[in-house]
Amino acid sequence: MKEQSITLPITMSDMKESSKPKLLEFKKNTVCAKCKIWIIKQKYANCVICEDAYHFNCMRPKQIQKDWTCAHCIELKNTFPDTNDVETDNICQKCQKEVDTKDEEICSKCNKIFHKKCYGQKTISPICNFCHSQKPSKINFNEKMNQLLNFSVPMTNSNLFILPCCVYNDKLRQNCFQSLQYALYCQNINFNDDLVYSSIKKELNNGYNEKLDPLIGKDLITFKKYKQVTKNGFYGPLIVEYNSDQGFYVRSVQPIAYKTLICEYAGDVYRFADQVYSTSDSIMSLLETGFAATSLVIIPEKNGNIAKYLSGINNSKKNSKKIQQNVKSRRYNVEGQSRVILYACRDIKSGEILYYDYNEGGFKYNTNYFV
Ligand SMILES: C[S@@+](CC[C@H](N)C(=O)[O-])C[C@H]1O[C@@H](n2cnc3c(N)ncnc32)[C@H](O)[C@@H]1O
């Protein structure tokens, strides 16, 4: 929903086969919320609630009718049956009284509106009490992972990637694990430590289409070993926290040595051409061919891992790179596929927030308001 804000008004339309669309007309077109492909001449419908557009073939449920509601909105309605009226949009979900926009607080998970005083402290919880109470009580924490987690920093000065130190304190390790699961829960994101190819074929990510450094030898072995652990949701001594200035962010709970692997940037892979209007704040460049049709991006809005929560340096501040930045993101050719790896670019002290340069890749984010 978030990505599809540039949709047309609610209509059921049958676009006639007309002459080839000119560039301007093309820009006015929209992207199907299901398959992420442009809707140019095909029949389509807009969901009456979220206004996202869908090809007729992509509509779920498949009912061609006026006031059609997409499956996602039906699911939300069923989850929160008391608030399924569009008209109740500005009614506080606690006291049921109208909310002035200046006095509103919105739950990040269900998007429901509350008066500031009814919501409580947004600085503490990004989600409302209802969503908080619905979260799974036990997030699968696999104790057997302890064997795999027995990492230690090698005493070497080489320039190779290294594995993070294990968090030996059981409670702290569990908190680190749970903190990421909680952030993902709040944002309706599935945990997935991989690149997800549901909208394009994996073969389109051909690392040889760009001159990327290959990840080889000991670095490749270290990376693969780390992926064995991170696929289960463990990322060394890192905790995900929340505040109102930055939203969720990542903090180290133990010292992290220079060149320690932090994580791979995971999420859904799309053609850049299909995401030019995306409003996601987490787009990462994956393959840069010079053409929008063959360049690829990662967007961790449906699937993602801890990489989504690392903060960005403020590029408008002097010395940000030198002082604030402690992580670097770099794309490598990993056995023929481009992949983005985040690693410590200097020694990181316990308690430091992790920052990298969001503008290192192909996108220029406005970071002027960043802390
Ligand atoms: C990739 S997301 C990072 C995770 C995000 N904080 C969240 O809660 O989902 C990027 C967004 O995080 C926020 N952010 C990242 N770094 C920040 C910083 N240094 N100061 C303030 N906000 C920051 C901005 O809103 C930015 O658009």
Tab-separated table of C-alpha atoms and ligand atoms in Angstrom:
chain	number	residue	atom	x	y	z
A	1	MET	CA	0.000	0.000	0.000
A	2	LYS	CA	2.761	2.365	0.995
A	3	GLU	CA	4.499	1.989	-2.330
A	4	GLN	CA	1.395	2.540	-4.378
A	5	SER	CA	0.399	6.039	-3.379
A	6	ILE	CA	0.472	7.332	-6.952
A	7	THR	CA	-2.723	5.687	-8.090
A	8	LEU	CA	-5.608	6.924	-10.148
A	9	PRO	CA	-9.019	7.770	-8.663
A	10	ILE	CA	-11.303	4.849	-7.802
A	11	THR	CA	-12.544	3.584	-11.159
A	12	MET	CA	-13.315	0.421	-13.033
A	13	SER	CA	-11.942	1.125	-16.452
A	14	ASP	CA	-11.410	-0.551	-19.747
A	15	MET	CA	-8.575	1.268	-21.431
A	16	LYS	CA	-9.129	1.080	-25.167
A	17	GLU	CA	-6.392	-0.182	-27.452
A	18	SER	CA	-5.093	3.166	-28.587
A	19	SER	CA	-1.951	4.407	-30.215
A	20	LYS	CA	1.354	3.755	-28.466
A	21	PRO	CA	1.548	5.753	-25.227
A	22	LYS	CA	3.806	8.756	-25.356
A	23	LEU	CA	6.302	9.212	-22.521
A	24	LEU	CA	4.085	11.739	-20.746
A	25	GLU	CA	1.067	9.447	-20.837
A	26	PHE	CA	3.271	6.584	-19.692
A	27	LYS	CA	4.275	8.586	-16.644
A	28	LYS	CA	0.632	9.065	-15.724
A	29	ASN	CA	0.119	5.319	-15.719
A	30	THR	CA	0.385	3.301	-12.605
A	31	VAL	CA	1.936	0.072	-11.422
A	32	CYS	CA	-0.081	-3.028	-10.513
A	33	ALA	CA	0.087	-3.565	-6.750
A	34	LYS	CA	0.308	-7.350	-7.227
A	35	CYS	CA	2.725	-8.009	-10.099
A	36	LYS	CA	4.481	-4.576	-9.948
A	37	ILE	CA	4.273	-4.220	-13.731
A	38	TRP	CA	3.009	-1.054	-15.417
A	39	ILE	CA	-0.678	-0.921	-16.249
A	40	ILE	CA	-0.654	0.680	-19.641
A	41	LYS	CA	-3.388	-0.708	-21.853
A	42	GLN	CA	-4.750	-3.553	-19.763
A	43	LYS	CA	-8.056	-3.596	-17.905
A	44	TYR	CA	-7.633	-2.741	-14.256
A	45	ALA	CA	-9.478	-1.858	-11.054
A	46	ASN	CA	-8.666	0.262	-8.021
A	47	CYS	CA	-9.353	-1.004	-4.521
A	48	VAL	CA	-12.106	1.148	-3.019
A	49	ILE	CA	-10.196	1.399	0.301
A	50	CYS	CA	-6.477	1.705	-0.392
A	51	GLU	CA	-6.915	2.841	-4.019
A	52	ASP	CA	-4.127	0.537	-5.199
A	53	ALA	CA	-4.489	-0.496	-8.829
A	54	TYR	CA	-4.578	-4.121	-10.025
A	55	HIS	CA	-4.646	-5.718	-13.470
A	56	PHE	CA	-7.896	-7.687	-13.844
A	57	ASN	CA	-5.753	-10.822	-13.958
A	58	CYS	CA	-4.048	-9.895	-10.702
A	59	MET	CA	-7.218	-9.044	-8.764
A	60	ARG	CA	-7.725	-11.085	-5.584
A	61	PRO	CA	-10.560	-11.779	-4.883
A	62	LYS	CA	-11.433	-12.104	-8.549
A	63	GLN	CA	-14.771	-10.304	-8.593
A	64	ILE	CA	-15.294	-7.656	-11.222
A	65	GLN	CA	-17.642	-5.278	-9.435
A	66	LYS	CA	-17.958	-1.661	-8.421
A	67	ASP	CA	-16.566	-0.896	-4.937
A	68	TRP	CA	-14.122	-3.797	-5.188
A	69	THR	CA	-11.866	-4.315	-2.118
A	70	CYS	CA	-8.444	-5.933	-2.469
A	71	ALA	CA	-7.542	-9.059	-0.451
A	72	HIS	CA	-5.073	-7.095	1.673
A	73	CYS	CA	-7.747	-4.619	2.836
A	74	ILE	CA	-10.249	-7.447	3.418
A	75	GLU	CA	-7.661	-9.100	5.652
A	76	LEU	CA	-7.153	-5.866	7.587
A	77	LYS	CA	-10.907	-5.442	7.957
A	78	ASN	CA	-11.179	-8.957	9.342
A	79	THR	CA	-8.323	-8.379	11.740
A	80	PHE	CA	-9.894	-5.197	13.063
A	81	PRO	CA	-13.620	-5.664	12.490
A	82	ASP	CA	-14.542	-2.752	14.716
A	83	THR	CA	-12.819	-0.301	12.432
A	84	ASN	CA	-13.725	-1.461	8.972
A	85	ASP	CA	-15.548	1.665	7.880
A	86	VAL	CA	-13.649	4.113	5.752
A	87	GLU	CA	-15.724	6.885	7.326
A	88	THR	CA	-14.328	6.102	10.781
A	89	ASP	CA	-10.868	7.157	9.571
A	90	ASN	CA	-10.634	10.150	11.894
A	91	ILE	CA	-12.241	8.471	14.914
A	92	CYS	CA	-9.956	7.661	17.818
A	93	GLN	CA	-9.804	3.890	18.229
A	94	LYS	CA	-9.679	4.202	22.004
A	95	CYS	CA	-12.296	6.805	22.973
A	96	GLN	CA	-14.250	6.696	19.663
A	97	LYS	CA	-14.274	10.507	19.465
A	98	GLU	CA	-13.205	12.537	16.447
A	99	VAL	CA	-9.488	13.316	16.145
A	100	ASP	CA	-8.060	16.580	14.891
A	101	THR	CA	-5.091	15.981	12.550
A	102	LYS	CA	-2.883	18.117	14.825
A	103	ASP	CA	-3.670	15.811	17.726
A	104	GLU	CA	-3.398	12.463	15.961
A	105	GLU	CA	-1.038	9.568	16.523
A	106	ILE	CA	-1.033	6.692	14.047
A	107	CYS	CA	-0.142	3.069	14.799
A	108	SER	CA	2.676	1.949	12.469
A	109	LYS	CA	1.228	-1.541	12.152
A	110	CYS	CA	-2.532	-1.132	11.642
A	111	ASN	CA	-2.528	2.562	10.621
A	112	LYS	CA	-5.350	3.293	13.080
A	113	ILE	CA	-5.736	6.797	14.457
A	114	PHE	CA	-5.677	7.819	18.136
A	115	HIS	CA	-5.619	11.053	20.100
A	116	LYS	CA	-2.076	11.640	21.348
A	117	LYS	CA	-3.197	11.136	24.953
A	118	CYS	CA	-5.200	7.989	24.085
A	119	TYR	CA	-2.244	6.452	22.260
A	120	GLY	CA	0.209	6.828	25.109
A	121	GLN	CA	3.885	7.399	24.454
A	122	LYS	CA	4.768	6.983	20.796
A	123	THR	CA	8.414	7.399	21.756
A	124	ILE	CA	8.202	4.059	23.514
A	125	SER	CA	5.997	2.005	21.224
A	126	PRO	CA	5.502	2.497	17.499
A	127	ILE	CA	2.370	0.350	17.591
A	128	CYS	CA	-0.935	0.640	19.441
A	129	ASN	CA	-1.859	-1.421	22.496
A	130	PHE	CA	-4.158	-3.618	20.430
A	131	CYS	CA	-1.393	-4.583	17.967
A	132	HIS	CA	1.024	-4.949	20.856
A	133	SER	CA	-1.294	-7.398	22.600
A	134	GLN	CA	-1.767	-9.370	19.373
A	135	LYS	CA	1.942	-10.021	18.825
A	136	PRO	CA	2.981	-13.673	19.063
A	137	SER	CA	3.865	-14.331	22.708
A	138	LYS	CA	6.762	-16.583	21.847
A	139	ILE	CA	8.922	-15.764	18.896
A	140	ASN	CA	10.767	-18.891	17.904
A	141	PHE	CA	14.120	-18.714	19.657
A	142	ASN	CA	16.169	-21.762	18.864
A	143	GLU	CA	18.516	-22.634	21.731
A	144	LYS	CA	20.350	-25.110	19.531
A	145	MET	CA	21.762	-22.133	17.656
A	146	ASN	CA	24.242	-21.705	20.504
A	147	GLN	CA	26.564	-24.226	18.891
A	148	LEU	CA	26.605	-22.287	15.650
A	149	LEU	CA	26.964	-18.958	17.403
A	150	ASN	CA	30.323	-19.663	18.941
A	151	PHE	CA	32.075	-16.941	16.988
A	152	SER	CA	35.172	-15.151	18.086
A	153	VAL	CA	37.182	-12.346	16.559
A	154	PRO	CA	40.385	-13.733	15.015
A	155	MET	CA	43.546	-12.030	16.302
A	156	THR	CA	44.811	-11.004	12.911
A	157	ASN	CA	45.528	-7.748	11.175
A	158	SER	CA	44.547	-9.002	7.754
A	159	ASN	CA	42.012	-7.144	5.657
A	160	LEU	CA	39.642	-10.070	5.421
A	161	PHE	CA	36.026	-10.148	6.581
A	162	ILE	CA	35.559	-11.553	10.071
A	163	LEU	CA	32.657	-13.073	11.960
A	164	PRO	CA	31.116	-11.226	14.902
A	165	CYS	CA	31.732	-12.207	18.498
A	166	CYS	CA	29.023	-14.298	20.072
A	167	VAL	CA	26.721	-12.642	22.624
A	168	TYR	CA	27.565	-14.963	25.508
A	169	ASN	CA	24.911	-13.616	27.859
A	170	ASP	CA	21.879	-15.809	27.118
A	171	LYS	CA	19.303	-13.181	28.104
A	172	LEU	CA	20.983	-10.459	26.054
A	173	ARG	CA	21.269	-12.735	23.029
A	174	GLN	CA	17.581	-13.530	23.292
A	175	ASN	CA	16.749	-9.814	23.610
A	176	CYS	CA	18.754	-9.053	20.464
A	177	PHE	CA	16.880	-11.739	18.562
A	178	GLN	CA	13.471	-10.659	19.886
A	179	SER	CA	14.119	-6.980	19.176
A	180	LEU	CA	14.450	-7.612	15.451
A	181	GLN	CA	11.379	-9.848	15.370
A	182	TYR	CA	9.425	-7.094	17.137
A	183	ALA	CA	10.469	-4.375	14.670
A	184	LEU	CA	9.529	-6.606	11.734
A	185	TYR	CA	6.195	-7.425	13.394
A	186	CYS	CA	5.448	-3.702	13.853
A	187	GLN	CA	6.011	-3.079	10.170
A	188	ASN	CA	4.255	-6.175	8.819
A	189	ILE	CA	7.497	-7.481	7.299
A	190	ASN	CA	8.292	-11.200	7.022
A	191	PHE	CA	11.716	-12.122	8.293
A	192	ASN	CA	13.789	-13.309	5.356
A	193	ASP	CA	17.565	-13.086	5.222
A	194	ASP	CA	17.724	-13.600	1.472
A	195	LEU	CA	17.072	-11.799	-1.748
A	196	VAL	CA	13.507	-12.712	-2.714
A	197	TYR	CA	12.789	-13.145	-6.412
A	198	SER	CA	8.999	-13.205	-6.609
A	199	SER	CA	8.529	-10.379	-9.086
A	200	ILE	CA	11.504	-11.078	-11.392
A	201	LYS	CA	13.594	-14.080	-12.374
A	202	LYS	CA	16.765	-14.673	-10.357
A	203	GLU	CA	18.784	-14.932	-13.589
A	204	LEU	CA	18.226	-11.202	-14.189
A	205	ASN	CA	20.606	-10.542	-11.324
A	206	ASN	CA	23.703	-11.230	-13.383
A	207	GLY	CA	26.644	-9.821	-11.448
A	208	TYR	CA	28.777	-9.865	-14.617
A	209	ASN	CA	26.600	-7.119	-16.142
A	210	GLU	CA	28.565	-4.781	-13.931
A	211	LYS	CA	32.203	-4.703	-12.965
A	212	LEU	CA	31.756	-5.726	-9.348
A	213	ASP	CA	34.563	-7.093	-7.216
A	214	PRO	CA	34.078	-10.821	-6.776
A	215	LEU	CA	33.741	-12.236	-3.279
A	216	ILE	CA	36.212	-15.089	-3.298
A	217	GLY	CA	38.495	-17.265	-1.156
A	218	LYS	CA	38.372	-16.832	2.617
A	219	ASP	CA	35.932	-13.909	2.369
A	220	LEU	CA	33.438	-16.092	0.520
A	221	ILE	CA	33.827	-18.866	3.106
A	222	THR	CA	33.314	-16.387	5.994
A	223	PHE	CA	30.275	-14.881	4.289
A	224	LYS	CA	28.668	-18.284	3.709
A	225	LYS	CA	29.375	-19.340	7.285
A	226	TYR	CA	27.729	-16.173	8.598
A	227	LYS	CA	24.707	-16.662	6.346
A	228	GLN	CA	24.179	-20.077	7.951
A	229	VAL	CA	23.562	-18.266	11.236
A	230	THR	CA	21.804	-15.113	10.053
A	231	LYS	CA	19.219	-17.121	8.106
A	232	ASN	CA	17.791	-17.954	11.552
A	233	GLY	CA	17.649	-14.320	12.684
A	234	PHE	CA	20.915	-14.004	14.683
A	235	TYR	CA	23.199	-11.095	13.822
A	236	GLY	CA	25.991	-10.908	16.342
A	237	PRO	CA	25.866	-8.286	19.123
A	238	LEU	CA	23.152	-6.047	17.626
A	239	ILE	CA	19.879	-4.904	19.110
A	240	VAL	CA	17.033	-3.072	17.337
A	241	GLU	CA	15.617	-0.171	19.324
A	242	TYR	CA	13.059	2.544	18.709
A	243	ASN	CA	12.848	6.273	19.307
A	244	SER	CA	10.743	9.050	17.844
A	245	ASP	CA	13.702	10.761	16.106
A	246	GLN	CA	14.799	7.824	13.986
A	247	GLY	CA	12.114	5.159	14.267
A	248	PHE	CA	13.801	1.774	14.583
A	249	TYR	CA	17.602	1.766	14.607
A	250	VAL	CA	20.376	-0.730	15.390
A	251	ARG	CA	22.793	-0.478	18.324
A	252	SER	CA	25.802	-2.621	19.200
A	253	VAL	CA	25.665	-4.346	22.593
A	254	GLN	CA	29.321	-5.439	22.531
A	255	PRO	CA	32.396	-4.078	20.761
A	256	ILE	CA	32.550	-4.953	17.058
A	257	ALA	CA	35.919	-5.131	15.319
A	258	TYR	CA	36.808	-3.484	11.996
A	259	LYS	CA	35.785	-5.645	9.001
A	260	THR	CA	33.228	-7.644	10.972
A	261	LEU	CA	30.321	-8.764	8.819
A	262	ILE	CA	27.114	-7.033	9.940
A	263	CYS	CA	24.587	-8.491	7.481
A	264	GLU	CA	23.531	-8.805	3.882
A	265	TYR	CA	20.917	-6.307	2.646
A	266	ALA	CA	17.942	-8.614	2.088
A	267	GLY	CA	14.474	-8.073	0.670
A	268	ASP	CA	12.406	-8.304	-2.483
A	269	VAL	CA	14.212	-7.717	-5.760
A	270	TYR	CA	12.551	-5.569	-8.422
A	271	ARG	CA	13.463	-4.057	-11.768
A	272	PHE	CA	14.280	-0.400	-11.143
A	273	ALA	CA	11.907	0.552	-14.006
A	274	ASP	CA	8.988	-0.876	-12.022
A	275	GLN	CA	9.862	1.089	-8.891
A	276	VAL	CA	10.610	4.594	-10.158
A	277	TYR	CA	7.578	5.893	-8.272
A	278	SER	CA	8.150	3.852	-5.138
A	279	THR	CA	7.830	5.852	-1.933
A	280	SER	CA	9.755	3.288	0.120
A	281	ASP	CA	12.482	4.814	2.303
A	282	SER	CA	14.534	1.606	2.117
A	283	ILE	CA	15.373	1.170	-1.573
A	284	MET	CA	18.864	-0.258	-2.071
A	285	SER	CA	20.571	-0.445	-5.408
A	286	LEU	CA	21.484	-4.039	-6.364
A	287	LEU	CA	22.530	-3.982	-10.027
A	288	GLU	CA	23.384	-0.841	-11.979
A	289	THR	CA	23.468	-1.485	-15.719
A	290	GLY	CA	22.821	2.097	-16.807
A	291	PHE	CA	19.289	1.154	-17.941
A	292	ALA	CA	16.197	1.267	-15.724
A	293	ALA	CA	14.809	-1.858	-17.412
A	294	THR	CA	17.760	-4.056	-16.436
A	295	SER	CA	18.931	-2.341	-13.236
A	296	LEU	CA	17.701	-3.961	-10.047
A	297	VAL	CA	16.777	-2.699	-6.587
A	298	ILE	CA	16.061	-4.338	-3.233
A	299	ILE	CA	12.981	-3.162	-1.299
A	300	PRO	CA	12.512	-4.720	2.150
A	301	GLU	CA	8.830	-3.868	2.610
A	302	LYS	CA	7.374	-7.394	2.390
A	303	ASN	CA	10.436	-9.448	3.310
A	304	GLY	CA	13.493	-8.167	5.103
A	305	ASN	CA	16.180	-8.612	7.722
A	306	ILE	CA	18.107	-6.391	10.145
A	307	ALA	CA	19.676	-4.395	7.270
A	308	LYS	CA	16.417	-2.436	6.904
A	309	TYR	CA	16.949	-0.887	10.342
A	310	LEU	CA	20.459	0.519	10.042
A	311	SER	CA	20.423	4.321	10.149
A	312	GLY	CA	21.937	6.683	7.623
A	313	ILE	CA	24.568	9.352	8.210
A	314	ASN	CA	23.578	12.976	7.772
A	315	ASN	CA	25.408	13.876	4.553
A	316	SER	CA	24.899	17.602	5.077
A	317	LYS	CA	26.973	17.609	8.271
A	318	LYS	CA	30.712	18.061	8.048
A	319	ASN	CA	32.691	15.057	9.266
A	320	SER	CA	29.640	12.761	9.268
A	321	LYS	CA	31.466	10.195	7.209
A	322	LYS	CA	34.491	10.349	9.454
A	323	ILE	CA	32.759	10.470	12.834
A	324	GLN	CA	29.239	9.066	12.458
A	325	GLN	CA	29.755	6.331	9.862
A	326	ASN	CA	30.779	2.962	11.293
A	327	VAL	CA	29.346	0.622	8.649
A	328	LYS	CA	29.936	0.420	4.923
A	329	SER	CA	27.648	-1.085	2.298
A	330	ARG	CA	29.276	-2.584	-0.746
A	331	ARG	CA	28.056	-4.661	-3.657
A	332	TYR	CA	29.980	-7.823	-4.579
A	333	ASN	CA	29.725	-10.437	-7.281
A	334	VAL	CA	28.924	-13.499	-5.164
A	335	GLU	CA	29.150	-16.556	-7.412
A	336	GLY	CA	27.706	-14.631	-10.346
A	337	GLN	CA	25.022	-12.724	-8.436
A	338	SER	CA	25.240	-9.145	-7.182
A	339	ARG	CA	24.707	-8.932	-3.420
A	340	VAL	CA	24.980	-6.059	-0.962
A	341	ILE	CA	27.133	-6.679	2.104
A	342	LEU	CA	27.245	-4.415	5.170
A	343	TYR	CA	30.380	-4.559	7.338
A	344	ALA	CA	32.069	-2.555	10.096
A	345	CYS	CA	34.315	0.053	8.453
A	346	ARG	CA	36.045	0.805	11.776
A	347	ASP	CA	36.074	-0.591	15.307
A	348	ILE	CA	32.651	-0.021	16.869
A	349	LYS	CA	32.285	0.502	20.618
A	350	SER	CA	29.566	-1.181	22.656
A	351	GLY	CA	26.465	1.070	22.701
A	352	GLU	CA	27.145	2.832	19.368
A	353	ILE	CA	24.284	3.215	16.881
A	354	LEU	CA	25.105	1.752	13.487
A	355	TYR	CA	25.228	4.216	10.584
A	356	TYR	CA	26.180	3.885	6.942
A	357	ASP	CA	26.001	6.253	4.007
A	358	TYR	CA	22.600	5.897	2.312
A	359	ASN	CA	24.011	7.823	-0.641
A	360	GLU	CA	26.844	5.406	-1.346
A	361	GLY	CA	24.749	3.561	-3.955
A	362	GLY	CA	22.703	4.850	-6.862
A	363	PHE	CA	20.072	6.743	-4.828
A	364	LYS	CA	20.369	10.229	-3.450
A	365	TYR	CA	18.323	10.390	-0.279
A	366	ASN	CA	17.672	13.671	1.438
A	367	THR	CA	19.479	13.176	4.727
A	368	ASN	CA	19.456	16.844	5.816
A	369	TYR	CA	16.950	16.134	8.596
A	370	PHE	CA	18.818	13.088	9.910
A	371	VAL	CA	20.276	13.202	13.432
B	1	LIG	C1	16.023	2.385	5.805
B	1	LIG	S1	14.924	3.130	6.911
B	1	LIG	C2	15.679	2.826	8.453
B	1	LIG	C3	14.714	2.210	9.426
B	1	LIG	C4	13.688	3.163	9.942
B	1	LIG	N1	14.238	3.991	10.985
B	1	LIG	C5	12.446	2.440	10.430
B	1	LIG	O1	11.972	2.702	11.541
B	1	LIG	O2	11.946	1.609	9.669
B	1	LIG	C6	15.283	4.810	6.568
B	1	LIG	C7	14.476	5.794	7.349
B	1	LIG	O3	14.871	5.788	8.716
B	1	LIG	C8	14.951	7.106	9.233
B	1	LIG	N2	16.367	7.397	9.514
B	1	LIG	C9	17.441	6.710	9.119
B	1	LIG	N3	18.562	7.274	9.579
B	1	LIG	C10	18.191	8.345	10.282
B	1	LIG	C11	18.893	9.343	11.011
B	1	LIG	N4	20.221	9.367	11.079
B	1	LIG	N5	18.153	10.296	11.624
B	1	LIG	C12	16.808	10.316	11.554
B	1	LIG	N6	16.095	9.393	10.875
B	1	LIG	C13	16.775	8.431	10.250
B	1	LIG	C14	14.443	8.026	8.146
B	1	LIG	O4	13.080	8.203	8.342
B	1	LIG	C15	14.697	7.228	6.885
B	1	LIG	O5	13.833	7.599	5.863
